[in-house]
């Protein structure tokens, strides 16, 4: 009786490149080189099959991670109350 709810977190390519240099990324072994990211993008490394339709989609260019999490939690709470 469960459900899978897909949440899409999307931002512009400009935001992705700006975030690559953040020190916290290196601490988690994430990609930090903007030139490498651009080359990988050109080669199709970030091309993925389409997912099912999103239950919720957030533009993460604007809210900080805490605000995005709060939005997701609120949407889940509204769904549970429905």
PDB file of C-alpha atoms in Angstrom, residues 46 65 69:
ATOM      1  CA  UNK A  46      24.677  13.718 -17.436  1.00  0.00           C
ATOM      2  CA  UNK A  65      18.675  23.655   0.928  1.00  0.00           C
ATOM      3  CA  UNK A  69      13.560  20.618   2.491  1.00  0.00           C
TER       4      UNK A  69
END
